[in-house]
PDB file of C-alpha atoms in Angstrom:
ATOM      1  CA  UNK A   1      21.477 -15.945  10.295  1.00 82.00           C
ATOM      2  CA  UNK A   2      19.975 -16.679   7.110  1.00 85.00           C
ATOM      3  CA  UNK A   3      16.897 -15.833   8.001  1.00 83.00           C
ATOM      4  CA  UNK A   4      18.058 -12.060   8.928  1.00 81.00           C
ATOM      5  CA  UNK A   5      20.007 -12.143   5.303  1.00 80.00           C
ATOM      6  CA  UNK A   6      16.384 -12.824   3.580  1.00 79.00           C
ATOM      7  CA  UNK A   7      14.533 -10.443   5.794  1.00 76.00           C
ATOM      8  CA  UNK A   8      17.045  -7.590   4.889  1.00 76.00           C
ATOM      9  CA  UNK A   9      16.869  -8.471   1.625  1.00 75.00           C
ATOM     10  CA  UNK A  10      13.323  -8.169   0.973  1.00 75.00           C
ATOM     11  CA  UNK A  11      13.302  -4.777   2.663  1.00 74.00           C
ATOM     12  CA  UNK A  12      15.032  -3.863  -0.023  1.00 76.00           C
ATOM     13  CA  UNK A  13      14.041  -5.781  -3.248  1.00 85.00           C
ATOM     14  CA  UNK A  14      11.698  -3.248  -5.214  1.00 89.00           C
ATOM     15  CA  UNK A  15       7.981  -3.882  -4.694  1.00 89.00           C
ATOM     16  CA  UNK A  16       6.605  -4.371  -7.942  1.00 88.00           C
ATOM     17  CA  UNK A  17       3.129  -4.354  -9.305  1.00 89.00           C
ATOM     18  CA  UNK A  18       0.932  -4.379 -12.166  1.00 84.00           C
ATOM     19  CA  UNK A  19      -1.720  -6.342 -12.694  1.00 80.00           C
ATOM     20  CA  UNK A  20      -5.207  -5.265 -10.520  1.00 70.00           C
ATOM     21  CA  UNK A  21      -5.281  -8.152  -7.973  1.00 70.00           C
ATOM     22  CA  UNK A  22      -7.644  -8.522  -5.529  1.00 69.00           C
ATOM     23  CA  UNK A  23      -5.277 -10.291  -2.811  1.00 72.00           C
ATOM     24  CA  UNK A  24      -2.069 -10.255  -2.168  1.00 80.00           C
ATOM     25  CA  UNK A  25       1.248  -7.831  -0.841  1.00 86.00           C
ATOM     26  CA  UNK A  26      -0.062  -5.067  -3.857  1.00 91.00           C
ATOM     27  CA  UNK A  27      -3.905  -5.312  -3.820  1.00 89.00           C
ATOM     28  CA  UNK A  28      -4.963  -2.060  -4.542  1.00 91.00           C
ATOM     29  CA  UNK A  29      -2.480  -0.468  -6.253  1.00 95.00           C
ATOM     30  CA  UNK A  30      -3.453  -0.525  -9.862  1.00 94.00           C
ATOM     31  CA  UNK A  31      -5.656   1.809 -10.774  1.00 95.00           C
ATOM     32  CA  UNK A  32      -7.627  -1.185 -13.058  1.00 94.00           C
ATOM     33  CA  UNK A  33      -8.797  -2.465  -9.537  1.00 93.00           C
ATOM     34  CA  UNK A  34     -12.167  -2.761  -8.846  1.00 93.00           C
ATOM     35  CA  UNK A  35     -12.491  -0.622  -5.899  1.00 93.00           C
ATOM     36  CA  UNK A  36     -15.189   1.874  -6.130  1.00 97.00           C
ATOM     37  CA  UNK A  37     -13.890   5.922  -5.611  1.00 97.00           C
ATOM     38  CA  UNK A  38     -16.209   8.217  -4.465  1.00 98.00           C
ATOM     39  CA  UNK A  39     -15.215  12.339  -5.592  1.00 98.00           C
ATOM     40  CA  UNK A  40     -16.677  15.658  -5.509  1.00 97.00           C
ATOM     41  CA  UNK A  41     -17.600  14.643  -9.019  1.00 98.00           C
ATOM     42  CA  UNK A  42     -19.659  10.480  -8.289  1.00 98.00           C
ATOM     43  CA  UNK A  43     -18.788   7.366  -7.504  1.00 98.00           C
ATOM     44  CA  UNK A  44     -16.976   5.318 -10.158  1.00 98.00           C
ATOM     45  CA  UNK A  45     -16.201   1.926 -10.000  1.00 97.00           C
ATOM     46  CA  UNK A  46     -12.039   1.894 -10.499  1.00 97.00           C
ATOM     47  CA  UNK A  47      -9.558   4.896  -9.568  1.00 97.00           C
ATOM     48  CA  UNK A  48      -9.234   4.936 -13.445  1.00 97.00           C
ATOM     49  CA  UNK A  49     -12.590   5.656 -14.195  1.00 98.00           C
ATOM     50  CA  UNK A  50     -12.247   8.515 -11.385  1.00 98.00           C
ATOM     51  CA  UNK A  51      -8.952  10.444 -12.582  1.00 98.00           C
ATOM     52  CA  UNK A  52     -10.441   9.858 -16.483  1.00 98.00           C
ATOM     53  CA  UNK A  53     -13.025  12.306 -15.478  1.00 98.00           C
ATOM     54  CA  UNK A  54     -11.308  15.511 -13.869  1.00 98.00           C
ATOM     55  CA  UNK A  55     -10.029  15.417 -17.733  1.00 98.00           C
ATOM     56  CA  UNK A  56     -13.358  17.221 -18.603  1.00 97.00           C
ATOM     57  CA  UNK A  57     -15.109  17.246 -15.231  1.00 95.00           C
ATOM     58  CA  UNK A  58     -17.381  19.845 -16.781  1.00 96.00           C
ATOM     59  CA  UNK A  59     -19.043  17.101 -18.937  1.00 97.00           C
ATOM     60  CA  UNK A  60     -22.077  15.612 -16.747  1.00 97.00           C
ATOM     61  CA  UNK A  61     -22.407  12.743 -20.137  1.00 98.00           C
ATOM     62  CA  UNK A  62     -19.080  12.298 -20.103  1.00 98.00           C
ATOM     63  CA  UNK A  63     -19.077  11.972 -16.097  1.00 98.00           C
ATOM     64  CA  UNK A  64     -22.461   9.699 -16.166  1.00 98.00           C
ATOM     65  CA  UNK A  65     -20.333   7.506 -18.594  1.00 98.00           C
ATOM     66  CA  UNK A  66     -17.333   6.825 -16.472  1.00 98.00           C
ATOM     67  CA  UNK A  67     -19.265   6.580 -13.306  1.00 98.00           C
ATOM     68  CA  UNK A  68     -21.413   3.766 -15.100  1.00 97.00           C
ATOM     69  CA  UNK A  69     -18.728   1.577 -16.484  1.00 97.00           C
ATOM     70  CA  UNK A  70     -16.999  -1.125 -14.634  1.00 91.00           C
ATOM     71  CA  UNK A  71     -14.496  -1.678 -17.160  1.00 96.00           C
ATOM     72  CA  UNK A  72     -11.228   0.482 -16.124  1.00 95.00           C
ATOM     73  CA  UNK A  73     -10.353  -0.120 -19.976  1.00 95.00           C
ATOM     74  CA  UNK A  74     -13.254   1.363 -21.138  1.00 98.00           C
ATOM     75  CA  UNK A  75     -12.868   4.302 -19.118  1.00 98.00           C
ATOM     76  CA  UNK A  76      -9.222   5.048 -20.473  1.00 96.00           C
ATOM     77  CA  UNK A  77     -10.600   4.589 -23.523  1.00 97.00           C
ATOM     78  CA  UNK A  78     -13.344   7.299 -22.788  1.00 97.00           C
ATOM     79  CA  UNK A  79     -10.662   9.744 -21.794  1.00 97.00           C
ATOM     80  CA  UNK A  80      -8.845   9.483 -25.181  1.00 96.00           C
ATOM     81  CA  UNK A  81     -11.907  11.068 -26.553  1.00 94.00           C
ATOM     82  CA  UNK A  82     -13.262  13.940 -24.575  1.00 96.00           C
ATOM     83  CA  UNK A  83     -12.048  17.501 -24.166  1.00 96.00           C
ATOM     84  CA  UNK A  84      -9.057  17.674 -22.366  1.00 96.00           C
ATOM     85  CA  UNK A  85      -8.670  20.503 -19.712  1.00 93.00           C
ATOM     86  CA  UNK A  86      -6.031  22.927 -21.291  1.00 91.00           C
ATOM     87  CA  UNK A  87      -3.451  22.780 -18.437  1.00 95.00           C
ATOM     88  CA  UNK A  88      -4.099  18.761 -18.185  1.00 97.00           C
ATOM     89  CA  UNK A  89      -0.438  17.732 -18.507  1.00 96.00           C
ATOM     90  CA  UNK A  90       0.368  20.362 -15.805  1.00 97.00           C
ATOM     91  CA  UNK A  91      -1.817  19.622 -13.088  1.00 97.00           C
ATOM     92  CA  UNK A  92      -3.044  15.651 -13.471  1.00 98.00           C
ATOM     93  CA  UNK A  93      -0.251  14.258 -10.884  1.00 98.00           C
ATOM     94  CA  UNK A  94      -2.162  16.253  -8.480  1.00 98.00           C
ATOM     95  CA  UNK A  95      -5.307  14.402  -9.650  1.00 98.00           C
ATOM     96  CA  UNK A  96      -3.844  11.007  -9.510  1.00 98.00           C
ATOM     97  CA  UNK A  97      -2.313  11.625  -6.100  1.00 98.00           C
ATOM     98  CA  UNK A  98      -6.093  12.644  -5.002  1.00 98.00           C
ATOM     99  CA  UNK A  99      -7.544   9.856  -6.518  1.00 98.00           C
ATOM    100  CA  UNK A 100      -4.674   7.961  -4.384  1.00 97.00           C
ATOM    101  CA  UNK A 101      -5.683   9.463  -1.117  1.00 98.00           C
ATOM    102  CA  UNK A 102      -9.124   8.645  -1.400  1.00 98.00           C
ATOM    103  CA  UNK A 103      -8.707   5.190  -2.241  1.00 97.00           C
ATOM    104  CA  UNK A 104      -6.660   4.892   0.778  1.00 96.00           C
ATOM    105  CA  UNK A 105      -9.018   6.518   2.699  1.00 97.00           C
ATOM    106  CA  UNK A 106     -11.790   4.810   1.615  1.00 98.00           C
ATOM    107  CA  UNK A 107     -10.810   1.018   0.894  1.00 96.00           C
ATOM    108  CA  UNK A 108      -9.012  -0.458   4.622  1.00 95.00           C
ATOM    109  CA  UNK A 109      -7.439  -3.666   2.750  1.00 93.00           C
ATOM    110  CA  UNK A 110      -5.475  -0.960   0.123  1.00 94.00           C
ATOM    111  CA  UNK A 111      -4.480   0.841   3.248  1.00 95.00           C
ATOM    112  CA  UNK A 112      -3.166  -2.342   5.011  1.00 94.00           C
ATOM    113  CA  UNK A 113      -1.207  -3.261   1.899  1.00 94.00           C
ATOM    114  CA  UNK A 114       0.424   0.139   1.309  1.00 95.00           C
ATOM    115  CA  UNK A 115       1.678   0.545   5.017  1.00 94.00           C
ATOM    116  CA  UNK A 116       2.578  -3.000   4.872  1.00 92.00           C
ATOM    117  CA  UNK A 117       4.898  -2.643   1.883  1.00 92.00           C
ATOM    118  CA  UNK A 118       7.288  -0.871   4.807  1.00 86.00           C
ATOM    119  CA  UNK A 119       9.657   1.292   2.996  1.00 87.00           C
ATOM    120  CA  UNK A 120       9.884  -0.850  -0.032  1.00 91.00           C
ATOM    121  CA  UNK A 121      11.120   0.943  -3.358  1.00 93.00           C
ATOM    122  CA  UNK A 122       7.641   1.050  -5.161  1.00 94.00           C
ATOM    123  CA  UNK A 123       7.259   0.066  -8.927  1.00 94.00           C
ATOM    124  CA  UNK A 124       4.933   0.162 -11.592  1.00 93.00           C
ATOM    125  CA  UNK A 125       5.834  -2.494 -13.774  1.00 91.00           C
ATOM    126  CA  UNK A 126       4.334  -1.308 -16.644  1.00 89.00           C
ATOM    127  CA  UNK A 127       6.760  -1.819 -19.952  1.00 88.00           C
ATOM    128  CA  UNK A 128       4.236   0.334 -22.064  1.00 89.00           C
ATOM    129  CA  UNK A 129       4.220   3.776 -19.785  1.00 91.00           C
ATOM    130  CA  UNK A 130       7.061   5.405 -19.556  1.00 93.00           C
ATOM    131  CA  UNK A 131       5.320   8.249 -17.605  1.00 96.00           C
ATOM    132  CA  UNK A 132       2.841   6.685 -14.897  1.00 96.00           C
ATOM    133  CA  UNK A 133       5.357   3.209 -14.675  1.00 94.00           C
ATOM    134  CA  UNK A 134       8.856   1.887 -14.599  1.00 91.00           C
ATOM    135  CA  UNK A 135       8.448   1.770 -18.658  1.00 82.00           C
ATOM    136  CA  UNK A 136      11.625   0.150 -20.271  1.00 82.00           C
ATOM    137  CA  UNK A 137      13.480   0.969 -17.003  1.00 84.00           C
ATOM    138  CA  UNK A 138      13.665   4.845 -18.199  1.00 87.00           C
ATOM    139  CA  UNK A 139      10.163   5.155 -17.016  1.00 93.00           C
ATOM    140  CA  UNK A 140       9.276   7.870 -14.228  1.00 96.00           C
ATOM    141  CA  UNK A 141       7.166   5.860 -12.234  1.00 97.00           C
ATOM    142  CA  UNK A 142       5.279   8.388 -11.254  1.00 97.00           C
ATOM    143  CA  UNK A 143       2.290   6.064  -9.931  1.00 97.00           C
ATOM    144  CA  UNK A 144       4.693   4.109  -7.631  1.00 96.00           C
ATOM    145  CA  UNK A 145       5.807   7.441  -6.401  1.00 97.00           C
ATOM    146  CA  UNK A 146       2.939   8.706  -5.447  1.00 98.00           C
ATOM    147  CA  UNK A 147       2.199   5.008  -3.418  1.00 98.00           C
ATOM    148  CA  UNK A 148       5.595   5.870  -2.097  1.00 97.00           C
ATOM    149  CA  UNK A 149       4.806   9.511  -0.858  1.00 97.00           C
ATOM    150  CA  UNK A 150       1.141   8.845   0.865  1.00 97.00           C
ATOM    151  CA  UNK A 151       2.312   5.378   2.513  1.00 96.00           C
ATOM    152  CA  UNK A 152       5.481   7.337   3.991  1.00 95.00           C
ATOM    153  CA  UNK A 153       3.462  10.637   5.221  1.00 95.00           C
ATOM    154  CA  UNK A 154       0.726   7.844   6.926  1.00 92.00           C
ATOM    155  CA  UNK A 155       3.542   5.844   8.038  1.00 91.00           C
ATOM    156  CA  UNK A 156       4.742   9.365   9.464  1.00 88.00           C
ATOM    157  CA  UNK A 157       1.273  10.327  10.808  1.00 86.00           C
ATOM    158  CA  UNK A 158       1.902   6.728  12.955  1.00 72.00           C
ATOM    159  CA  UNK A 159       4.971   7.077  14.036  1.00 66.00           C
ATOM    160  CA  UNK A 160       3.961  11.033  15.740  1.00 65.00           C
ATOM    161  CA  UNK A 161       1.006   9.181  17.555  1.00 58.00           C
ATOM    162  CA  UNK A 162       3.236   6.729  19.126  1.00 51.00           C
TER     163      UNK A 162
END
């Protein structure tokens, strides 16, 4: 029927995000969202805030700043500035799939809408990152893929309790 043409299709239309919305099939997934993180370093008020800090986790001002700020732009910002950890560029997909885990741990509406996006192809739509999101369409998408690897090990974790 028509109706199992459309629901096939969207199982496999990419799920794309990039704005921080508070509602909807992606809230949660941007790391601009205002969902408060708490890490072995504070509480900050946006996952951006959080993964700006293991830059120079070493830094209590540096730390006191990002956990203070509820501006996920300020916070990026913040981490253009402070002294980067000298194996950074190795080691900060770990950190953003930590920062991930948390958030999904800690926030039950992000956890709904990640298990709910099924086994959708996850994007971030985000024409200015290249690394983190979908870029120009040569982009790694790195963010999406980490969505992609903790929703399908909890959809996993599901499936074994069944």
């Amino acid at each position: 029927t028509i109706h199992q043409k459309s629901f096939v299709m969207k199982l496999f239309k990419p799920l794309l995000y990039y704005k921080a919305f508070r509602v909807g099939a992606t809230v949660g997934f941007s790391n601009f969202t205002l969902y408060p993180i708490t890490t072995e370093l504070g509480t900050f008020q946006t996952a951006e805030a959080a993964f700006q800090a293991y830059k120079d986790e070493n830094n209590k001002d540096y730390i006191k700043k990002l956990e203070i700020t509820d501006s996920p732009f300020e916070a990026k910002e913040l981490g253009k500035n402070c002294n980067l950890k000298e194996n950074w560029f190795r080691i900060k997909d770990n950190y953003m799939e930590q920062i991930i885990r948390y958030k999904f741990d800690q926030h039950p509406d992000f956890k709904e809408a990640l298990l709910s996006s099924n086994l959708r192809y996850i994007r971030h739509h985000n024409i200015k990152d290249n690394y983190w999101g979908y870029g120009d369409g040569s982009g790694f998408n790195k963010l999406g893929k980490i969505l992609m690897k903790i929703r399908n090990e909890k959809l996993m974790e599901e499936e074994e309790v069944i």
